[in-house]
């Protein structure tokens, strides 16, 4: 169709067509057709994610109607970059912005953050998760967003009750707040938050314990049951997540019994001081609960608690990982919780075939079932699940040793909507099982790690029939080789994540096949002893979307292979070069050339000297966010280099 004919189509029609294009590749093809379609895409785009800082200003100038800006993957976002972003040349993009994602923007300071927040009058959501250096000054900057309804501050390690108070007072309209791993927040901060932000609907206070309590050397400021007394006053709260709050006990749950009237979801996993008695109080006061998480906080489910669960007729999801269960419990769930669609039984002791039979006889609507490490389960149970739950979407069977091809036949015949299956360390899985499984053509994620009885023959069946596959784990599948990768390259064109670590039959030929996977973004290939620089060059030249690469123990790759990565894999964000044969010069070249690199593991580089490491660190200083080095270098590297890294928001880890 010529450009003149396209111009005859109204803009409204073109916008409707564009809204049906969901993949990045399709939208890119649309933009390249002609200037008219490119303009339509520019004026209708509401979300952009910046990957390379050199394109930042041009993109902000082009897309002026954006509502969400994601800078989490863009290195070198600091106060200076913010000043340039807000210059008079491109201020228009801020007027409609509602969501700002700054996750892992560790180089940003309180001044730049405040400028951004103040420049966006309609801002409703801010994500600064994993900005581990953020503290109370950054919290005060966020509090300038008076219209904010959602804030994510996970792992902002410096935020204390003072910073939380600033947010509570300045952002009284908050509806969603996540404070996971904010170790310095205590009951005092949570109490003030609940008094000021009474419209809160979603609150996550998981792992709120200070380093002082961890080290047991200073006064603890850990969150206790007193916080639940305050939280119970939140009349609009629907979701409460408090995983790993080890000082919360049954007294706190009793506060909730008569509070939070709209509560639908609660997760108290890994709260070690909680017992069945406290959970009974909680459940008794909230019979409309939809989701419950109580994993790893009980040794077993008591009879009264199981009886109490009968009243939760609206329950759709329950996770009781690591708890001893009985057939009676599963029978109770099957009889009374007819709407349940998700059940987590990972590492539960006492799960039997009979219990599963009772469960699925009443819960035929199950979509997600986690049976990880339920080692007593056999083919009979999985076959029953497959026959009774045709809507199953996700099934996790890691380390279920007695699962064989017999039950996989039933899965492949009946569970045609299955999208995710975990068969890691299931020794009974073989090529026949993969042939049966290939009937699940909707599979997107498949884990076959440590399945040592599968080969290229079975993998070919999956590749030719499961063409929507996006993630595949073949860790230590020792009989997988080049022919299997050839089948993947031919059939699974949408593959984005692949793990072939320690599959030592793979050679450079297999890497050449992988180079045809244009969507590949994550590749783990540890310990591939037969892959040389020739193979990695093929991947570097063709897999332009590659963002995460693990080359640990790939000892036959030399400088020529790493040189190719330095020049052709410009989208790499994470790389593991531990135990690789890279030299000083090429390591420095890689760390300097890979402008998007944010996480590098550089342990046991036998050909690299201390000076080589220092030059490499200087080459990437200012944009890299994490680097892992051998502990022997801790006192050999110049202190000023490490100080500069820390000052610019980079975390150095020692192995």
XYZ file of C-alpha atoms in Angstrom:
655
model
C 0.000 0.000 0.000
C 1.492 3.363 -1.003
C 1.886 6.311 1.347
C -0.723 8.277 -0.629
C -3.325 5.583 -0.018
C -2.498 5.471 3.685
C -3.121 9.196 3.866
C -6.724 8.570 2.839
C -7.355 6.663 6.072
C -8.608 8.851 8.886
C -6.448 9.334 11.922
C -9.140 7.719 14.078
C -8.993 4.516 12.036
C -5.214 4.419 12.193
C -5.271 4.876 15.973
C -7.696 1.948 16.279
C -5.386 -0.260 14.238
C -2.358 0.835 16.265
C -4.052 -0.121 19.537
C -4.160 -3.744 18.332
C -0.358 -3.873 17.958
C 1.027 -5.019 21.301
C 4.593 -6.182 20.615
C 7.509 -3.756 20.325
C 8.553 -5.332 17.028
C 5.139 -4.746 15.466
C 5.018 -1.133 16.620
C 8.516 -0.558 15.279
C 7.463 -1.935 11.879
C 4.465 0.408 11.964
C 6.701 3.441 12.549
C 8.943 2.523 9.634
C 6.161 2.307 7.038
C 5.914 6.052 6.403
C 6.026 9.460 8.078
C 2.241 9.537 8.456
C 2.131 6.350 10.515
C 5.165 7.467 12.483
C 3.367 10.697 13.401
C 0.233 8.824 14.495
C 2.333 6.603 16.740
C 4.100 9.641 18.213
C 0.952 11.507 19.194
C -0.830 8.454 20.647
C 2.005 6.908 22.649
C 1.445 7.329 26.382
C 4.328 5.230 27.755
C 8.052 5.278 27.009
C 10.986 3.427 28.553
C 14.368 5.032 27.942
C 17.179 2.569 27.330
C 20.049 4.851 26.298
C 20.625 8.289 27.746
C 21.932 9.774 24.498
C 18.424 9.498 23.031
C 16.638 10.899 26.088
C 16.053 14.504 24.963
C 15.058 13.543 21.431
C 12.489 11.050 22.684
C 11.032 13.473 25.222
C 10.716 16.091 22.483
C 9.047 13.604 20.122
C 6.567 12.025 22.554
C 4.880 14.986 24.240
C 1.691 13.185 25.307
C 3.277 10.598 27.556
C 1.633 9.634 30.835
C 4.332 7.207 32.024
C 8.108 7.676 31.868
C 10.357 4.735 32.807
C 14.010 5.583 33.474
C 14.818 2.414 35.427
C 16.956 0.933 32.652
C 18.730 4.125 31.709
C 22.218 4.553 33.207
C 23.674 7.878 34.350
C 20.409 9.429 35.513
C 21.622 12.030 37.984
C 20.768 15.573 39.038
C 22.599 17.003 36.017
C 20.597 14.853 33.619
C 17.371 15.997 35.287
C 18.352 19.626 34.834
C 18.848 19.038 31.116
C 15.541 17.127 30.853
C 13.676 20.062 32.349
C 15.388 22.682 30.180
C 13.337 25.070 28.056
C 13.996 22.993 24.942
C 11.760 20.107 26.020
C 9.463 21.018 28.931
C 6.169 19.983 27.342
C 6.386 16.283 28.236
C 5.876 16.975 31.952
C 2.409 18.477 31.711
C 0.510 15.189 31.370
C 2.897 12.802 33.150
C 1.131 10.650 35.736
C 3.647 7.884 36.480
C 7.423 8.163 36.948
C 9.596 5.041 37.286
C 13.044 5.677 38.754
C 13.746 2.188 40.085
C 17.494 1.621 40.601
C 18.291 5.243 39.681
C 21.008 5.209 42.342
C 22.837 8.214 40.889
C 19.886 10.539 41.425
C 19.928 12.849 44.437
C 17.245 14.624 46.426
C 17.635 17.849 44.439
C 17.035 16.224 41.054
C 14.201 14.116 42.425
C 12.440 17.175 43.842
C 12.791 19.033 40.543
C 11.205 16.123 38.691
C 8.314 15.769 41.120
C 7.564 19.509 41.158
C 7.730 19.733 37.350
C 4.892 17.190 36.913
C 1.647 18.752 38.214
C -0.485 15.671 37.491
C 1.950 13.106 38.909
C 0.093 10.239 40.628
C 2.717 7.473 40.975
C 6.464 7.375 41.746
C 8.658 4.270 41.873
C 12.085 4.697 43.492
C 12.493 1.060 44.521
C 16.029 -0.308 44.958
C 17.520 3.182 45.209
C 19.410 1.876 48.222
C 21.120 5.186 48.987
C 17.863 7.125 49.279
C 17.026 8.507 52.709
C 14.885 11.118 54.394
C 15.894 13.963 52.052
C 14.703 11.961 49.055
C 11.502 11.100 50.920
C 10.979 14.828 51.520
C 11.425 15.415 47.780
C 8.720 12.853 47.014
C 6.391 14.535 49.507
C 6.246 17.536 47.151
C 3.916 15.480 44.949
C 0.682 16.373 46.678
C -1.429 14.486 44.118
C 0.494 11.231 44.547
C -1.642 8.127 45.007
C 1.085 5.475 44.666
C 4.661 5.364 45.986
C 7.097 2.445 45.846
C 10.144 2.821 48.106
C 11.277 -0.812 48.349
C 14.871 -1.089 49.579
C 15.392 2.639 50.161
C 17.669 1.750 53.053
C 18.163 5.250 54.477
C 14.502 6.183 54.925
C 13.513 6.505 58.595
C 10.340 7.443 60.428
C 11.153 11.105 59.729
C 11.131 10.586 55.957
C 7.963 8.512 56.135
C 6.344 11.292 58.181
C 7.149 13.822 55.442
C 5.434 11.605 52.870
C 2.456 10.943 55.136
C 1.889 14.670 55.709
C 2.583 15.804 52.138
C 0.842 12.973 50.261
C -2.387 12.489 52.196
C -4.149 11.070 49.109
C -1.921 7.982 49.009
C -3.724 4.762 48.123
C -0.784 2.408 47.496
C 2.506 2.374 49.415
C 5.319 -0.187 49.438
C 8.067 0.046 52.079
C 9.612 -3.406 51.712
C 13.155 -3.628 53.151
C 13.084 -0.063 54.512
C 14.970 -1.259 57.568
C 14.888 1.985 59.568
C 11.102 2.374 59.793
C 9.429 1.468 63.082
C 6.012 1.378 64.718
C 6.166 5.148 65.184
C 6.396 5.825 61.451
C 3.661 3.338 60.603
C 1.375 4.905 63.225
C 1.760 8.406 61.791
C 1.258 7.063 58.267
C -2.068 5.479 59.232
C -3.255 8.678 60.898
C -2.511 10.885 57.913
C -3.090 8.585 54.908
C -6.441 7.092 55.800
C -7.332 6.377 52.134
C -4.649 3.685 51.853
C -5.858 0.615 49.956
C -2.586 -1.316 49.473
C 0.243 -1.389 52.029
C 3.445 -3.482 51.988
C 5.585 -3.369 55.133
C 7.549 -6.588 54.537
C 10.942 -7.058 56.222
C 10.795 -3.806 58.186
C 13.683 -4.393 60.541
C 16.777 -2.289 61.005
C 20.345 -3.398 60.584
C 20.719 -2.771 64.312
C 18.179 -5.476 65.054
C 19.858 -7.821 62.616
C 23.234 -7.357 64.241
C 21.665 -7.430 67.719
C 24.087 -4.790 68.889
C 21.948 -1.660 69.107
C 18.380 -0.848 70.055
C 15.871 -2.517 67.732
C 13.497 -0.356 65.716
C 11.730 -3.308 64.177
C 8.033 -3.193 63.354
C 5.925 -5.057 65.931
C 2.270 -5.846 66.555
C 1.780 -2.220 67.613
C 1.902 -1.342 63.915
C -1.094 -3.607 63.334
C -3.024 -1.682 65.972
C -2.511 1.412 63.805
C -3.113 -0.394 60.503
C -6.414 -1.742 61.830
C -7.781 1.822 61.733
C -7.486 2.000 57.923
C -11.099 1.768 56.769
C -10.288 1.421 53.049
C -7.367 -1.028 53.229
C -7.824 -3.971 50.848
C -4.313 -5.474 50.604
C -1.832 -5.883 53.468
C 1.552 -7.547 52.881
C 3.878 -8.006 55.838
C 6.224 -10.839 54.934
C 9.112 -11.490 57.317
C 7.993 -9.204 60.166
C 9.350 -11.485 62.868
C 8.057 -9.484 65.867
C 4.440 -9.477 64.696
C 2.426 -12.021 66.680
C -1.127 -13.169 67.402
C -1.867 -10.002 69.372
C -1.384 -7.977 66.201
C -3.669 -10.243 64.183
C -6.363 -9.827 66.845
C -6.183 -6.059 66.299
C -7.009 -6.735 62.653
C -9.935 -8.980 63.556
C -12.217 -5.994 64.141
C -10.426 -3.540 61.849
C -9.892 -2.992 58.115
C -13.471 -3.883 57.103
C -12.629 -4.001 53.380
C -9.573 -6.269 53.718
C -9.417 -8.802 50.845
C -5.771 -9.897 50.739
C -3.257 -10.527 53.514
C 0.209 -12.102 53.428
C 1.933 -12.897 56.737
C 4.428 -15.418 55.329
C 7.626 -15.880 57.365
C 6.139 -14.088 60.403
C 7.560 -16.629 62.832
C 5.646 -15.520 65.933
C 2.220 -16.126 64.417
C 0.203 -19.237 65.352
C -3.042 -20.833 64.258
C -4.834 -18.964 67.055
C -3.997 -15.560 65.593
C -4.957 -16.645 62.078
C -8.310 -17.906 63.371
C -8.977 -14.454 64.807
C -8.057 -12.821 61.513
C -10.189 -15.153 59.399
C -13.164 -14.889 61.757
C -13.249 -11.139 61.304
C -12.855 -11.180 57.522
C -15.007 -13.876 55.946
C -14.753 -12.108 52.568
C -10.986 -12.678 52.259
C -9.945 -13.458 48.690
C -6.210 -14.175 49.073
C -4.173 -15.475 52.032
C -0.422 -16.075 52.360
C 0.794 -17.951 55.447
C 3.883 -19.696 54.075
C 6.709 -20.655 56.437
C 5.053 -19.223 59.555
C 3.326 -22.375 60.888
C 4.653 -25.847 61.523
C 1.250 -27.329 60.681
C -2.374 -26.335 60.195
C -4.449 -27.000 63.294
C -7.903 -28.585 63.151
C -9.699 -25.406 64.340
C -7.928 -23.302 61.677
C -8.871 -25.738 58.923
C -12.467 -25.687 60.187
C -12.417 -21.873 60.178
C -11.312 -21.804 56.536
C -14.663 -23.324 55.593
C -16.239 -19.896 56.009
C -14.075 -18.293 53.320
C -16.404 -18.960 50.422
C -14.880 -16.155 48.321
C -11.306 -17.416 48.731
C -9.536 -17.539 45.356
C -5.866 -17.897 46.346
C -4.054 -19.401 49.328
C -0.333 -20.012 49.786
C 0.745 -22.223 52.695
C 4.271 -23.064 51.534
C 6.423 -25.019 53.967
C 3.548 -26.066 56.251
C 2.615 -29.621 57.226
C -0.801 -30.371 55.714
C -3.197 -33.294 55.784
C -5.658 -34.909 53.428
C -8.399 -33.444 55.617
C -7.186 -29.899 54.906
C -7.148 -30.450 51.141
C -10.571 -32.068 51.346
C -11.892 -29.047 53.273
C -10.564 -26.659 50.626
C -12.047 -28.823 47.856
C -15.491 -28.931 49.456
C -15.853 -25.328 50.590
C -13.638 -23.031 48.515
C -15.268 -23.462 45.132
C -13.804 -20.261 43.678
C -10.169 -21.039 44.397
C -7.918 -20.562 41.375
C -4.456 -20.503 43.008
C -3.001 -22.864 45.613
C 0.599 -22.840 46.849
C 1.820 -26.037 48.520
C 5.535 -25.628 47.865
C 7.656 -27.729 50.260
C 4.581 -28.805 52.210
C 4.946 -32.072 54.101
C 1.970 -34.412 53.958
C 0.712 -33.756 50.424
C -0.477 -37.128 49.075
C -2.236 -38.461 46.019
C -5.429 -38.895 48.030
C -5.303 -35.303 49.249
C -4.910 -34.021 45.701
C -7.845 -36.191 44.606
C -10.050 -34.606 47.297
C -8.838 -31.122 46.356
C -9.501 -31.202 42.619
C -12.827 -32.987 42.997
C -14.249 -29.653 44.156
C -11.758 -27.117 42.772
C -12.022 -27.736 39.055
C -11.364 -24.049 38.355
C -7.735 -24.179 39.538
C -5.415 -22.170 37.296
C -2.202 -22.007 39.353
C -0.904 -24.932 41.427
C 2.513 -25.092 43.101
C 3.613 -28.576 44.235
C 7.351 -27.858 44.405
C 9.213 -30.515 46.442
C 6.024 -32.477 47.199
C 7.987 -35.672 46.752
C 5.164 -38.104 47.561
C 3.182 -37.045 44.503
C 3.045 -39.600 41.681
C 1.630 -39.817 38.184
C -1.793 -40.652 39.626
C -2.137 -37.239 41.296
C -0.899 -35.249 38.286
C -3.167 -37.207 35.947
C -6.131 -36.416 38.188
C -5.194 -32.724 38.159
C -4.964 -32.757 34.370
C -8.318 -34.491 33.969
C -10.136 -32.283 36.505
C -8.618 -28.835 35.856
C -8.794 -28.051 32.127
C -8.226 -24.323 32.793
C -4.821 -24.914 34.403
C -2.367 -22.193 33.363
C 0.602 -22.742 35.692
C 1.875 -25.974 37.288
C 5.087 -26.193 39.318
C 6.462 -29.690 39.960
C 10.124 -29.045 40.774
C 11.794 -32.054 42.466
C 8.696 -34.251 42.203
C 10.858 -37.313 41.569
C 8.075 -39.781 40.788
C 6.560 -37.833 37.904
C 7.016 -39.613 34.551
C 5.793 -39.457 30.991
C 2.551 -41.203 31.972
C 1.063 -38.115 33.658
C 2.563 -35.753 31.083
C 0.375 -37.530 28.519
C -2.707 -36.334 30.417
C -1.342 -32.793 30.689
C -0.663 -32.642 26.963
C -4.131 -33.989 26.136
C -6.292 -32.025 28.591
C -4.507 -28.867 29.764
C -4.398 -27.062 26.453
C -4.276 -23.622 28.116
C -1.092 -24.422 30.074
C 1.383 -21.544 29.836
C 3.951 -22.328 32.535
C 5.345 -25.692 33.649
C 8.253 -26.321 36.020
C 9.754 -29.823 35.790
C 13.151 -28.947 37.263
C 14.947 -31.983 38.716
C 12.163 -34.387 37.709
C 14.360 -37.354 36.821
C 11.468 -39.301 35.282
C 11.017 -36.821 32.428
C 12.318 -38.087 29.075
C 11.874 -37.496 25.352
C 8.541 -39.328 25.324
C 7.272 -36.936 28.007
C 8.324 -33.944 25.902
C 6.509 -35.408 22.901
C 3.300 -35.593 24.935
C 3.898 -32.137 26.411
C 4.195 -30.597 22.958
C 0.401 -30.818 22.777
C 0.322 -27.772 25.100
C 0.845 -25.296 22.293
C 0.213 -22.271 24.560
C 3.362 -22.926 26.628
C 5.317 -19.736 27.286
C 7.634 -20.774 30.160
C 9.145 -24.255 30.539
C 11.764 -25.313 33.089
C 13.594 -28.573 32.418
C 16.771 -27.975 34.428
C 18.500 -31.144 35.712
C 16.227 -33.358 33.580
C 19.153 -35.506 32.491
C 17.117 -37.953 30.397
C 15.975 -35.529 27.710
C 17.813 -35.009 24.441
C 17.636 -33.065 21.186
C 14.874 -35.409 19.993
C 12.435 -34.401 22.715
C 13.445 -30.735 22.580
C 12.696 -30.705 18.844
C 9.121 -31.799 19.563
C 8.692 -28.847 21.935
C 10.301 -26.415 19.499
C 8.106 -27.351 16.553
C 4.799 -27.306 18.433
C 5.201 -24.711 21.205
C 5.912 -21.657 19.085
C 4.889 -19.144 21.763
C 7.755 -20.211 24.013
C 9.430 -17.174 25.600
C 11.434 -18.701 28.482
C 13.235 -22.058 28.491
C 15.522 -23.513 31.154
C 17.786 -26.411 30.114
C 20.305 -26.120 32.959
C 22.575 -29.193 33.057
C 20.516 -31.103 30.483
C 23.654 -32.942 29.415
C 22.234 -34.590 26.274
C 21.112 -31.311 24.707
C 23.374 -30.248 21.851
C 23.551 -28.299 18.630
C 20.629 -30.103 16.951
C 18.314 -29.106 19.781
C 19.350 -25.464 19.452
C 18.776 -25.669 15.699
C 15.199 -26.779 16.371
C 14.701 -23.926 18.865
C 15.997 -21.365 16.391
C 13.602 -22.687 13.755
C 10.451 -23.063 15.856
C 10.648 -20.741 18.886
C 11.203 -17.369 17.258
C 9.745 -15.544 20.288
C 12.260 -16.999 22.746
C 13.554 -14.259 25.063
C 15.192 -16.134 27.962
C 17.328 -19.248 27.599
C 19.500 -21.163 30.064
C 21.865 -23.755 28.555
C 24.465 -23.709 31.331
C 26.672 -26.824 31.500
C 25.095 -28.372 28.385
C 28.549 -29.380 27.213
C 27.467 -30.913 23.910
C 26.807 -27.414 22.621
C 29.508 -26.045 20.320
C 30.032 -22.942 18.221
C 27.589 -24.380 15.706
C 24.856 -24.277 18.332
C 25.704 -20.654 19.108
C 25.318 -19.834 15.422
C 21.820 -21.322 15.524
C 20.984 -19.224 18.585
C 22.077 -16.109 16.749
C 18.879 -16.401 14.671
C 16.733 -15.708 17.761
C 16.161 -12.003 17.260
C 14.093 -11.572 20.454
C 16.687 -13.189 22.771
C 17.378 -10.876 25.715
C 18.731 -13.193 28.453
C 21.246 -15.985 27.847
C 22.879 -18.115 30.535
C 25.652 -20.296 29.154
C 27.898 -21.065 32.103
C 30.512 -23.733 31.729
C 30.098 -24.379 27.979
C 33.547 -25.872 27.523
C 33.192 -26.364 23.752
C 32.149 -22.807 22.879
C 34.879 -20.478 21.647
C 35.052 -16.879 20.493
C 33.582 -17.907 17.135
C 30.289 -18.843 18.757
C 30.014 -15.788 20.988
C 30.818 -13.523 18.030
C 27.813 -14.942 16.158
C 25.559 -14.146 19.114
C 27.013 -10.651 19.558
C 26.558 -9.778 15.896
C 22.932 -10.908 15.561
C 21.199 -10.856 18.970
C 20.809 -7.094 19.230
C 18.295 -7.296 22.111
C 20.679 -9.238 24.353
C 20.625 -7.556 27.774
C 21.755 -10.228 30.256
C 24.656 -12.582 29.494
C 26.286 -15.126 31.814
C 29.637 -16.470 30.552
C 31.030 -17.802 33.825
C 33.560 -20.611 33.276
C 33.436 -20.281 29.458
C 37.188 -20.656 29.412
C 37.694 -21.130 25.661
C 36.384 -17.661 24.837
C 39.329 -15.315 24.378
C 39.794 -11.595 23.808
C 38.433 -11.678 20.253
C 35.058 -12.879 21.550
C 34.928 -10.255 24.292
C 35.981 -7.618 21.779
C 32.936 -8.533 19.667
C 30.665 -8.152 22.698
C 32.182 -4.749 23.456
C 31.360 -3.401 20.009
C 28.178 -5.217 18.966
C 26.218 -5.985 22.175
C 25.433 -2.388 23.024
C 22.225 -3.253 24.881
C 23.914 -5.404 27.538
C 22.792 -4.426 31.051
C 24.217 -7.374 33.033
C 27.224 -9.559 32.347
C 29.049 -12.286 34.282
C 32.680 -12.705 33.212
C 33.822 -14.639 36.284
C 36.498 -17.272 35.563
C 36.894 -16.085 31.962
C 40.117 -15.527 30.024
C 39.816 -11.803 29.361
C 42.841 -9.490 29.434
C 43.373 -6.086 31.038
C 42.999 -4.174 27.789
C 39.843 -5.883 26.555
C 38.163 -5.774 29.997
C 38.719 -2.016 30.078
C 37.386 -1.781 26.524
C 34.217 -3.702 27.442
C 33.501 -1.703 30.580
C 33.970 1.546 28.684
C 32.131 0.633 25.488
C 29.020 -1.006 26.957
C 27.189 2.226 27.758
C 24.081 0.518 29.183
C 25.940 -1.898 31.466
C 24.636 -1.679 35.033
C 25.721 -4.940 36.713
C 29.029 -6.750 36.182
C 30.471 -9.813 37.939
C 34.253 -9.848 37.607
C 35.446 -12.568 39.976
C 38.545 -14.745 39.365
C 39.764 -13.055 36.174
C 43.132 -14.780 36.125
C 44.624 -12.715 33.286
C 43.561 -9.379 34.771
C 45.885 -7.460 37.076
C 44.916 -5.073 39.864
C 45.750 -2.158 37.546
C 43.532 -3.714 34.899
C 40.624 -3.869 37.325
C 41.194 -0.242 38.338
C 41.218 0.935 34.719
C 38.035 -1.048 34.013
C 36.277 0.480 37.030
C 37.286 3.992 35.991
C 35.945 3.314 32.485
C 32.441 2.570 33.753
C 32.272 4.840 36.801
C 29.169 7.003 36.887
C 26.758 4.647 35.158
C 27.288 1.130 36.499
C 25.144 0.300 39.562
C 26.566 -3.014 40.805
C 29.935 -4.689 40.467
C 31.156 -7.931 42.037
C 34.871 -8.478 42.685
C 37.017 -11.039 44.457
C 37.548 -10.244 48.138
C 41.332 -10.360 47.705
C 41.103 -7.064 45.776
C 39.386 -5.210 48.598
C 42.570 -3.720 50.004
C 44.509 -3.629 46.732
C 42.257 -1.336 44.687
C 42.890 2.363 45.233
C 40.495 3.598 47.980
C 39.559 6.713 46.006
C 38.097 4.533 43.252
C 35.858 2.657 45.680
C 34.859 5.922 47.386
C 33.901 7.446 44.045
C 31.830 4.401 43.161
C 29.919 4.604 46.415
C 29.385 8.354 46.070
C 27.857 7.818 42.627
C 25.415 5.176 43.810
C 27.285 1.999 42.812
C 27.264 -0.994 45.143
C 30.494 -3.045 45.237
C 30.027 -6.666 46.338
C 32.908 -8.883 47.438
C 33.044 -12.619 46.753
